[in-house]
Amino acid sequence: MARIWCLGSINVDMFYDVPHIPAPGETLAATGHSVGLGGKGANQSVAAAKAGAEVFHIGAIGSNSEWVFKRLESYGVDTSHIAISEDPTGQAIINVAADGENAIVILAGANRTLDEGNLRAALSTADSGDLLLLQNETNLQAKAARIASERGMRVLYSAAPFDAKATRAVLPYIDTLLLNEIEAEQLQKALKQSLFALPAKHIVVTLGANGARWISTRSGDSWDIPGIKVDAVDTTGAGDTFAGYLAAALARYFKPSEAMALAGRAAALKVTKKGTADAIPSLAEVEAFKS
Ligand code: RIB
């Protein structure tokens, strides 16, 4: 089994249950509040580890967040490449509406202070065929993608939150690009190119409740996995759960159709639970999930 390296954000997620997503200028009373581990990177690391992969997280947190190490380790994520920064740990304020939809505000903090020396030291022990996961909430994505591709690693990049400049910079080095439908439209508009013309070998577009699409750019093939009907209580982190499970399956050299099916089931199950990293289901739960 190949190993997974995730250069990614770590956030303290602060959740507020609200009747609906607040409109501009509106003040709303929350009906519930909780705090948990999150950040797109940490969520992907946790998802991949819960799916049974060997996962190394590369990132940074502030000096008063020792609990983050323990939490990640409790889920099986190696934390030896997480640095302590002078900046505070990243934060996310997450409003979750009654229908499960969300609106998120993030403060990057330590996530944008990642050090190139730490990155190079971590990846110097990675093998050809290992996977590197990247998203858009840190610095150093393009450098990491280039180093990893030079080492023969497989690079999976989630273009989230969408940033055309950041995406353009990593595109030459990645194998698999992950996007949701909105990000896919934003990218095609920004690059004035169809997804099929991009240099990534594979593109995965998550379609929310309608499943997900696999695109092989070289052959021009594309196929969908169907959505799984669930009672959604919180869609936050569903895309990260999909990405982490997909990576774990690809690390075990599953066929794309099997990897996508596993990732789709994990993401659907996540949506039935409130929270982010802490709410990502284990492989046993995903396998037992009757849809
Ligand atoms: O994708 C969900 C994540 O986005 C949350 O955990 C939050 O921290 C933001 O990064």
mmCIF file of C-alpha atoms and ligand atoms in Angstrom:
data_model
loop_
_atom_site.group_PDB
_atom_site.id
_atom_site.type_symbol
_atom_site.label_atom_id
_atom_site.label_comp_id
_atom_site.label_asym_id
_atom_site.label_seq_id
_atom_site.Cartn_x
_atom_site.Cartn_y
_atom_site.Cartn_z
ATOM 1 C CA MET A 1 0.000 0.000 0.000
ATOM 2 C CA ALA A 2 1.299 3.452 -0.922
ATOM 3 C CA ARG A 3 1.464 6.112 1.804
ATOM 4 C CA ILE A 4 -0.364 9.449 1.885
ATOM 5 C CA TRP A 5 1.199 12.837 2.582
ATOM 6 C CA CYS A 6 -1.203 15.696 3.134
ATOM 7 C CA LEU A 7 0.021 19.292 3.021
ATOM 8 C CA GLY A 8 -3.002 20.976 4.451
ATOM 9 C CA SER A 9 -4.807 23.345 6.742
ATOM 10 C CA ILE A 10 -5.736 22.647 10.318
ATOM 11 C CA ASN A 11 -8.571 24.729 11.765
ATOM 12 C CA VAL A 12 -10.516 24.990 14.962
ATOM 13 C CA ASP A 13 -14.052 24.679 13.608
ATOM 14 C CA MET A 14 -16.668 26.661 15.524
ATOM 15 C CA PHE A 15 -20.161 25.556 14.542
ATOM 16 C CA TYR A 16 -23.343 27.555 14.954
ATOM 17 C CA ASP A 17 -26.710 25.915 14.256
ATOM 18 C CA VAL A 18 -28.925 28.511 12.587
ATOM 19 C CA PRO A 19 -32.457 28.370 11.145
ATOM 20 C CA HIS A 20 -31.111 29.621 7.794
ATOM 21 C CA ILE A 21 -27.878 31.106 6.433
ATOM 22 C CA PRO A 22 -27.874 34.767 7.577
ATOM 23 C CA ALA A 23 -28.598 37.367 4.876
ATOM 24 C CA PRO A 24 -26.359 40.460 4.590
ATOM 25 C CA GLY A 25 -27.066 42.735 7.577
ATOM 26 C CA GLU A 26 -29.137 40.096 9.387
ATOM 27 C CA THR A 27 -28.477 39.116 13.027
ATOM 28 C CA LEU A 28 -29.555 35.588 13.896
ATOM 29 C CA ALA A 29 -29.748 33.691 17.174
ATOM 30 C CA ALA A 30 -27.919 30.334 17.003
ATOM 31 C CA THR A 31 -29.807 27.369 18.404
ATOM 32 C CA GLY A 32 -26.676 25.327 19.124
ATOM 33 C CA HIS A 33 -22.872 25.610 19.202
ATOM 34 C CA SER A 34 -19.956 23.190 19.160
ATOM 35 C CA VAL A 35 -16.220 23.217 18.539
ATOM 36 C CA GLY A 36 -14.209 20.555 16.731
ATOM 37 C CA LEU A 37 -11.180 19.721 14.615
ATOM 38 C CA GLY A 38 -11.384 20.846 11.002
ATOM 39 C CA GLY A 39 -9.636 22.491 8.098
ATOM 40 C CA LYS A 40 -9.798 20.973 4.626
ATOM 41 C CA GLY A 41 -6.342 19.434 5.057
ATOM 42 C CA ALA A 42 -6.935 17.929 8.487
ATOM 43 C CA ASN A 43 -10.318 16.607 7.354
ATOM 44 C CA GLN A 44 -8.713 14.884 4.348
ATOM 45 C CA SER A 45 -5.935 13.413 6.503
ATOM 46 C CA VAL A 46 -8.448 12.109 9.029
ATOM 47 C CA ALA A 47 -10.694 10.679 6.298
ATOM 48 C CA ALA A 48 -7.777 8.861 4.652
ATOM 49 C CA ALA A 49 -6.549 7.520 8.018
ATOM 50 C CA LYS A 50 -10.059 6.379 8.993
ATOM 51 C CA ALA A 51 -10.220 4.632 5.611
ATOM 52 C CA GLY A 52 -7.166 2.610 6.648
ATOM 53 C CA ALA A 53 -4.292 4.494 4.956
ATOM 54 C CA GLU A 54 -0.941 5.426 6.483
ATOM 55 C CA VAL A 55 -1.149 9.235 6.594
ATOM 56 C CA PHE A 56 1.433 11.942 7.329
ATOM 57 C CA HIS A 57 0.107 15.465 7.793
ATOM 58 C CA ILE A 58 2.342 18.433 6.894
ATOM 59 C CA GLY A 59 1.103 21.702 8.391
ATOM 60 C CA ALA A 60 1.323 24.216 11.208
ATOM 61 C CA ILE A 61 -0.664 25.255 14.274
ATOM 62 C CA GLY A 62 -0.310 27.948 16.960
ATOM 63 C CA SER A 63 1.402 27.332 20.284
ATOM 64 C CA ASN A 64 -1.764 26.887 22.349
ATOM 65 C CA SER A 65 -3.343 24.013 20.401
ATOM 66 C CA GLU A 66 -1.603 20.912 21.763
ATOM 67 C CA TRP A 67 -4.969 19.122 21.673
ATOM 68 C CA VAL A 68 -4.778 19.112 17.860
ATOM 69 C CA PHE A 69 -1.803 16.706 17.935
ATOM 70 C CA LYS A 70 -3.632 14.325 20.253
ATOM 71 C CA ARG A 71 -6.840 14.487 18.235
ATOM 72 C CA LEU A 72 -5.108 13.797 14.902
ATOM 73 C CA GLU A 73 -3.045 11.001 16.443
ATOM 74 C CA SER A 74 -6.187 9.455 17.943
ATOM 75 C CA TYR A 75 -7.465 9.081 14.378
ATOM 76 C CA GLY A 76 -4.170 7.509 13.247
ATOM 77 C CA VAL A 77 -2.583 10.545 11.528
ATOM 78 C CA ASP A 78 1.187 11.040 11.914
ATOM 79 C CA THR A 79 1.830 14.564 13.265
ATOM 80 C CA SER A 80 5.642 14.664 13.232
ATOM 81 C CA HIS A 81 5.662 17.153 10.317
ATOM 82 C CA ILE A 82 3.274 19.646 11.944
ATOM 83 C CA ALA A 83 5.191 22.743 13.047
ATOM 84 C CA ILE A 84 4.381 25.197 15.821
ATOM 85 C CA SER A 85 3.952 28.689 14.388
ATOM 86 C CA GLU A 86 4.013 32.118 16.014
ATOM 87 C CA ASP A 87 0.648 32.737 14.339
ATOM 88 C CA PRO A 88 -2.521 31.342 15.878
ATOM 89 C CA THR A 89 -4.096 28.074 14.754
ATOM 90 C CA GLY A 90 -6.448 28.548 11.802
ATOM 91 C CA GLN A 91 -10.097 29.110 12.632
ATOM 92 C CA ALA A 92 -13.388 28.558 10.863
ATOM 93 C CA ILE A 93 -16.770 29.989 11.773
ATOM 94 C CA ILE A 94 -19.350 27.629 10.314
ATOM 95 C CA ASN A 95 -23.049 28.422 10.167
ATOM 96 C CA VAL A 96 -25.067 25.260 9.575
ATOM 97 C CA ALA A 97 -28.678 25.767 8.491
ATOM 98 C CA ALA A 98 -31.604 23.493 9.296
ATOM 99 C CA ASP A 99 -31.411 21.881 5.824
ATOM 100 C CA GLY A 100 -27.736 20.937 6.348
ATOM 101 C CA GLU A 101 -26.276 23.675 4.119
ATOM 102 C CA ASN A 102 -23.437 25.798 5.441
ATOM 103 C CA ALA A 103 -21.588 29.119 5.111
ATOM 104 C CA ILE A 104 -17.991 29.306 6.299
ATOM 105 C CA VAL A 105 -15.592 32.128 7.196
ATOM 106 C CA ILE A 106 -11.948 31.109 7.696
ATOM 107 C CA LEU A 107 -8.969 32.816 9.298
ATOM 108 C CA ALA A 108 -5.788 31.244 7.879
ATOM 109 C CA GLY A 109 -3.401 32.007 10.778
ATOM 110 C CA ALA A 110 -0.638 29.380 11.025
ATOM 111 C CA ASN A 111 -1.860 27.610 7.864
ATOM 112 C CA ARG A 112 -0.186 30.251 5.676
ATOM 113 C CA THR A 113 3.156 30.083 7.517
ATOM 114 C CA LEU A 114 4.279 26.646 6.298
ATOM 115 C CA ASP A 115 8.025 26.354 5.924
ATOM 116 C CA GLU A 116 9.691 25.012 2.779
ATOM 117 C CA GLY A 117 12.451 23.267 4.765
ATOM 118 C CA ASN A 118 9.855 21.331 6.736
ATOM 119 C CA LEU A 119 8.038 20.414 3.511
ATOM 120 C CA ARG A 120 11.241 19.208 1.797
ATOM 121 C CA ALA A 121 12.309 17.220 4.877
ATOM 122 C CA ALA A 122 8.921 15.500 5.007
ATOM 123 C CA LEU A 123 8.743 14.640 1.307
ATOM 124 C CA SER A 124 12.376 13.459 1.229
ATOM 125 C CA THR A 125 11.154 10.258 2.862
ATOM 126 C CA ALA A 126 8.222 9.730 0.474
ATOM 127 C CA ASP A 127 8.396 6.995 -2.160
ATOM 128 C CA SER A 128 7.514 7.032 -5.827
ATOM 129 C CA GLY A 129 3.844 6.032 -6.067
ATOM 130 C CA ASP A 130 2.957 7.632 -2.713
ATOM 131 C CA LEU A 131 0.175 10.225 -2.825
ATOM 132 C CA LEU A 132 0.354 13.922 -1.987
ATOM 133 C CA LEU A 133 -2.931 15.641 -1.075
ATOM 134 C CA LEU A 134 -3.229 19.412 -1.434
ATOM 135 C CA GLN A 135 -5.980 22.017 -1.059
ATOM 136 C CA ASN A 136 -6.054 25.823 -1.150
ATOM 137 C CA GLU A 137 -5.933 26.841 2.525
ATOM 138 C CA THR A 138 -2.122 26.844 2.942
ATOM 139 C CA ASN A 139 0.940 28.313 1.253
ATOM 140 C CA LEU A 140 3.479 26.148 -0.676
ATOM 141 C CA GLN A 141 0.999 24.105 -2.759
ATOM 142 C CA ALA A 142 2.775 24.632 -6.098
ATOM 143 C CA LYS A 143 6.214 23.912 -4.594
ATOM 144 C CA ALA A 144 4.908 20.791 -2.920
ATOM 145 C CA ALA A 145 3.242 19.605 -6.128
ATOM 146 C CA ARG A 146 6.448 20.100 -8.126
ATOM 147 C CA ILE A 147 8.666 18.320 -5.568
ATOM 148 C CA ALA A 148 6.202 15.437 -5.329
ATOM 149 C CA SER A 149 5.844 15.049 -9.078
ATOM 150 C CA GLU A 150 9.646 15.044 -9.459
ATOM 151 C CA ARG A 151 9.750 12.202 -6.912
ATOM 152 C CA GLY A 152 7.210 10.210 -8.936
ATOM 153 C CA MET A 153 4.439 10.706 -6.411
ATOM 154 C CA ARG A 154 0.772 10.942 -7.403
ATOM 155 C CA VAL A 155 -0.570 14.429 -6.654
ATOM 156 C CA LEU A 156 -4.272 14.895 -5.795
ATOM 157 C CA TYR A 157 -5.306 18.516 -5.562
ATOM 158 C CA SER A 158 -8.637 19.850 -4.312
ATOM 159 C CA ALA A 159 -9.195 23.302 -5.810
ATOM 160 C CA ALA A 160 -10.999 24.476 -2.676
ATOM 161 C CA PRO A 161 -11.627 27.157 -1.630
ATOM 162 C CA PHE A 162 -11.451 28.095 -5.319
ATOM 163 C CA ASP A 163 -8.581 30.385 -6.318
ATOM 164 C CA ALA A 164 -7.821 30.609 -10.041
ATOM 165 C CA LYS A 165 -4.212 31.753 -9.560
ATOM 166 C CA ALA A 166 -3.378 28.999 -7.071
ATOM 167 C CA THR A 167 -5.031 26.383 -9.258
ATOM 168 C CA ARG A 168 -3.172 27.521 -12.379
ATOM 169 C CA ALA A 169 0.142 27.242 -10.498
ATOM 170 C CA VAL A 170 -0.331 23.591 -9.466
ATOM 171 C CA LEU A 171 -2.048 22.275 -12.613
ATOM 172 C CA PRO A 172 1.168 21.243 -14.462
ATOM 173 C CA TYR A 173 2.151 18.887 -11.629
ATOM 174 C CA ILE A 174 -1.022 17.095 -10.627
ATOM 175 C CA ASP A 175 -2.481 13.707 -11.536
ATOM 176 C CA THR A 176 -5.954 14.145 -10.138
ATOM 177 C CA LEU A 177 -7.917 17.363 -9.782
ATOM 178 C CA LEU A 178 -10.896 17.374 -7.419
ATOM 179 C CA LEU A 179 -13.618 20.002 -7.729
ATOM 180 C CA ASN A 180 -17.259 20.500 -6.952
ATOM 181 C CA GLU A 181 -19.640 21.665 -9.688
ATOM 182 C CA ILE A 182 -19.307 25.338 -8.823
ATOM 183 C CA GLU A 183 -15.503 25.154 -8.724
ATOM 184 C CA ALA A 184 -15.521 23.302 -12.056
ATOM 185 C CA GLU A 185 -17.477 26.154 -13.647
ATOM 186 C CA GLN A 186 -15.261 28.791 -12.044
ATOM 187 C CA LEU A 187 -12.125 27.057 -13.317
ATOM 188 C CA GLN A 188 -13.377 26.631 -16.884
ATOM 189 C CA LYS A 189 -14.372 30.281 -16.955
ATOM 190 C CA ALA A 190 -11.028 31.466 -15.511
ATOM 191 C CA LEU A 191 -8.914 29.329 -17.880
ATOM 192 C CA LYS A 192 -11.277 29.556 -20.864
ATOM 193 C CA GLN A 193 -10.758 25.807 -21.278
ATOM 194 C CA SER A 194 -12.914 22.747 -20.885
ATOM 195 C CA LEU A 195 -12.050 20.303 -18.100
ATOM 196 C CA PHE A 196 -11.145 17.750 -20.795
ATOM 197 C CA ALA A 197 -8.328 20.027 -22.036
ATOM 198 C CA LEU A 198 -6.572 20.311 -18.654
ATOM 199 C CA PRO A 199 -3.174 18.653 -18.089
ATOM 200 C CA ALA A 200 -4.321 16.580 -15.060
ATOM 201 C CA LYS A 201 -4.823 12.913 -16.051
ATOM 202 C CA HIS A 202 -7.975 12.555 -14.006
ATOM 203 C CA ILE A 203 -10.615 14.997 -12.869
ATOM 204 C CA VAL A 204 -13.219 14.228 -10.240
ATOM 205 C CA VAL A 205 -16.238 16.507 -10.006
ATOM 206 C CA THR A 206 -18.416 15.987 -6.946
ATOM 207 C CA LEU A 207 -22.077 16.625 -7.715
ATOM 208 C CA GLY A 208 -23.524 16.937 -4.191
ATOM 209 C CA ALA A 209 -26.603 14.751 -3.750
ATOM 210 C CA ASN A 210 -26.263 13.628 -7.392
ATOM 211 C CA GLY A 211 -23.041 11.657 -6.903
ATOM 212 C CA ALA A 212 -19.731 12.353 -8.615
ATOM 213 C CA ARG A 213 -18.111 12.276 -12.060
ATOM 214 C CA TRP A 214 -14.775 10.721 -13.075
ATOM 215 C CA ILE A 215 -13.115 12.218 -16.157
ATOM 216 C CA SER A 216 -10.071 10.675 -17.873
ATOM 217 C CA THR A 217 -8.691 13.586 -19.874
ATOM 218 C CA ARG A 218 -6.344 11.450 -22.020
ATOM 219 C CA SER A 219 -9.032 9.118 -23.340
ATOM 220 C CA GLY A 220 -11.898 11.620 -23.109
ATOM 221 C CA ASP A 221 -13.938 9.088 -21.087
ATOM 222 C CA SER A 222 -16.246 10.199 -18.335
ATOM 223 C CA TRP A 223 -18.699 8.337 -16.116
ATOM 224 C CA ASP A 224 -20.738 9.056 -12.992
ATOM 225 C CA ILE A 225 -21.412 7.308 -9.741
ATOM 226 C CA PRO A 226 -24.980 7.890 -8.551
ATOM 227 C CA GLY A 227 -25.869 9.912 -5.472
ATOM 228 C CA ILE A 228 -26.961 8.117 -2.315
ATOM 229 C CA LYS A 229 -30.164 9.377 -0.682
ATOM 230 C CA VAL A 230 -29.644 10.368 2.962
ATOM 231 C CA ASP A 231 -31.236 12.743 5.468
ATOM 232 C CA ALA A 232 -28.684 15.561 5.390
ATOM 233 C CA VAL A 233 -27.980 17.273 8.705
ATOM 234 C CA ASP A 234 -24.593 18.843 7.893
ATOM 235 C CA THR A 235 -22.842 18.892 4.521
ATOM 236 C CA THR A 236 -19.669 20.509 5.945
ATOM 237 C CA GLY A 237 -16.596 18.411 5.172
ATOM 238 C CA ALA A 238 -18.399 16.025 2.810
ATOM 239 C CA GLY A 239 -16.017 16.964 -0.038
ATOM 240 C CA ASP A 240 -13.010 16.431 2.228
ATOM 241 C CA THR A 241 -14.361 13.050 3.314
ATOM 242 C CA PHE A 242 -14.765 12.111 -0.358
ATOM 243 C CA ALA A 243 -11.193 13.260 -1.153
ATOM 244 C CA GLY A 244 -9.610 11.425 1.798
ATOM 245 C CA TYR A 245 -11.464 8.175 1.131
ATOM 246 C CA LEU A 246 -10.700 8.388 -2.606
ATOM 247 C CA ALA A 247 -6.992 8.896 -1.828
ATOM 248 C CA ALA A 248 -6.950 5.972 0.598
ATOM 249 C CA ALA A 249 -8.548 3.717 -2.011
ATOM 250 C CA LEU A 250 -6.094 4.863 -4.706
ATOM 251 C CA ALA A 251 -3.230 4.258 -2.234
ATOM 252 C CA ARG A 252 -4.451 0.648 -2.145
ATOM 253 C CA TYR A 253 -4.532 0.632 -5.972
ATOM 254 C CA PHE A 254 -8.315 0.173 -6.148
ATOM 255 C CA LYS A 255 -9.813 0.583 -9.627
ATOM 256 C CA PRO A 256 -11.225 4.125 -10.122
ATOM 257 C CA SER A 257 -14.811 2.788 -10.109
ATOM 258 C CA GLU A 258 -14.265 1.053 -6.739
ATOM 259 C CA ALA A 259 -12.430 4.045 -5.277
ATOM 260 C CA MET A 260 -15.207 6.441 -6.348
ATOM 261 C CA ALA A 261 -17.935 4.165 -4.960
ATOM 262 C CA LEU A 262 -16.206 3.929 -1.567
ATOM 263 C CA ALA A 263 -15.627 7.704 -1.445
ATOM 264 C CA GLY A 264 -19.270 8.379 -2.378
ATOM 265 C CA ARG A 265 -20.569 6.150 0.424
ATOM 266 C CA ALA A 266 -18.244 7.757 2.986
ATOM 267 C CA ALA A 267 -19.285 11.290 1.961
ATOM 268 C CA ALA A 268 -22.993 10.389 2.060
ATOM 269 C CA LEU A 269 -22.611 8.950 5.546
ATOM 270 C CA LYS A 270 -20.702 12.034 6.751
ATOM 271 C CA VAL A 271 -23.622 14.258 5.704
ATOM 272 C CA THR A 272 -25.854 12.440 8.221
ATOM 273 C CA LYS A 273 -23.630 13.566 11.107
ATOM 274 C CA LYS A 274 -22.850 17.024 12.491
ATOM 275 C CA GLY A 275 -19.226 18.160 12.518
ATOM 276 C CA THR A 276 -16.120 17.869 10.379
ATOM 277 C CA ALA A 277 -13.006 15.756 11.139
ATOM 278 C CA ASP A 278 -14.619 14.302 14.255
ATOM 279 C CA ALA A 279 -17.739 13.289 12.312
ATOM 280 C CA ILE A 280 -15.978 11.472 9.449
ATOM 281 C CA PRO A 281 -17.076 7.834 9.486
ATOM 282 C CA SER A 282 -14.682 4.917 9.959
ATOM 283 C CA LEU A 283 -14.176 2.311 7.249
ATOM 284 C CA ALA A 284 -16.211 -0.187 9.305
ATOM 285 C CA GLU A 285 -19.130 2.297 9.443
ATOM 286 C CA VAL A 286 -18.893 2.952 5.701
ATOM 287 C CA GLU A 287 -18.839 -0.772 4.934
ATOM 288 C CA ALA A 288 -21.849 -1.365 7.215
ATOM 289 C CA PHE A 289 -23.759 1.616 5.764
ATOM 290 C CA LYS A 290 -26.983 0.464 4.128
ATOM 291 C CA SER A 291 -28.153 3.019 1.607
HETATM 292 O O1 RIB B 1 -14.381 21.728 4.034
HETATM 293 C C1 RIB B 1 -14.776 21.993 5.358
HETATM 294 C C2 RIB B 1 -13.722 22.779 6.064
HETATM 295 O O2 RIB B 1 -13.595 24.054 5.450
HETATM 296 C C3 RIB B 1 -13.995 23.054 7.515
HETATM 297 O O3 RIB B 1 -13.494 22.059 8.363
HETATM 298 C C4 RIB B 1 -13.399 24.424 7.738
HETATM 299 O O4 RIB B 1 -12.333 24.427 8.655
HETATM 300 C C5 RIB B 1 -12.979 24.936 6.369
HETATM 301 O O5 RIB B 1 -11.636 24.814 6.171
#
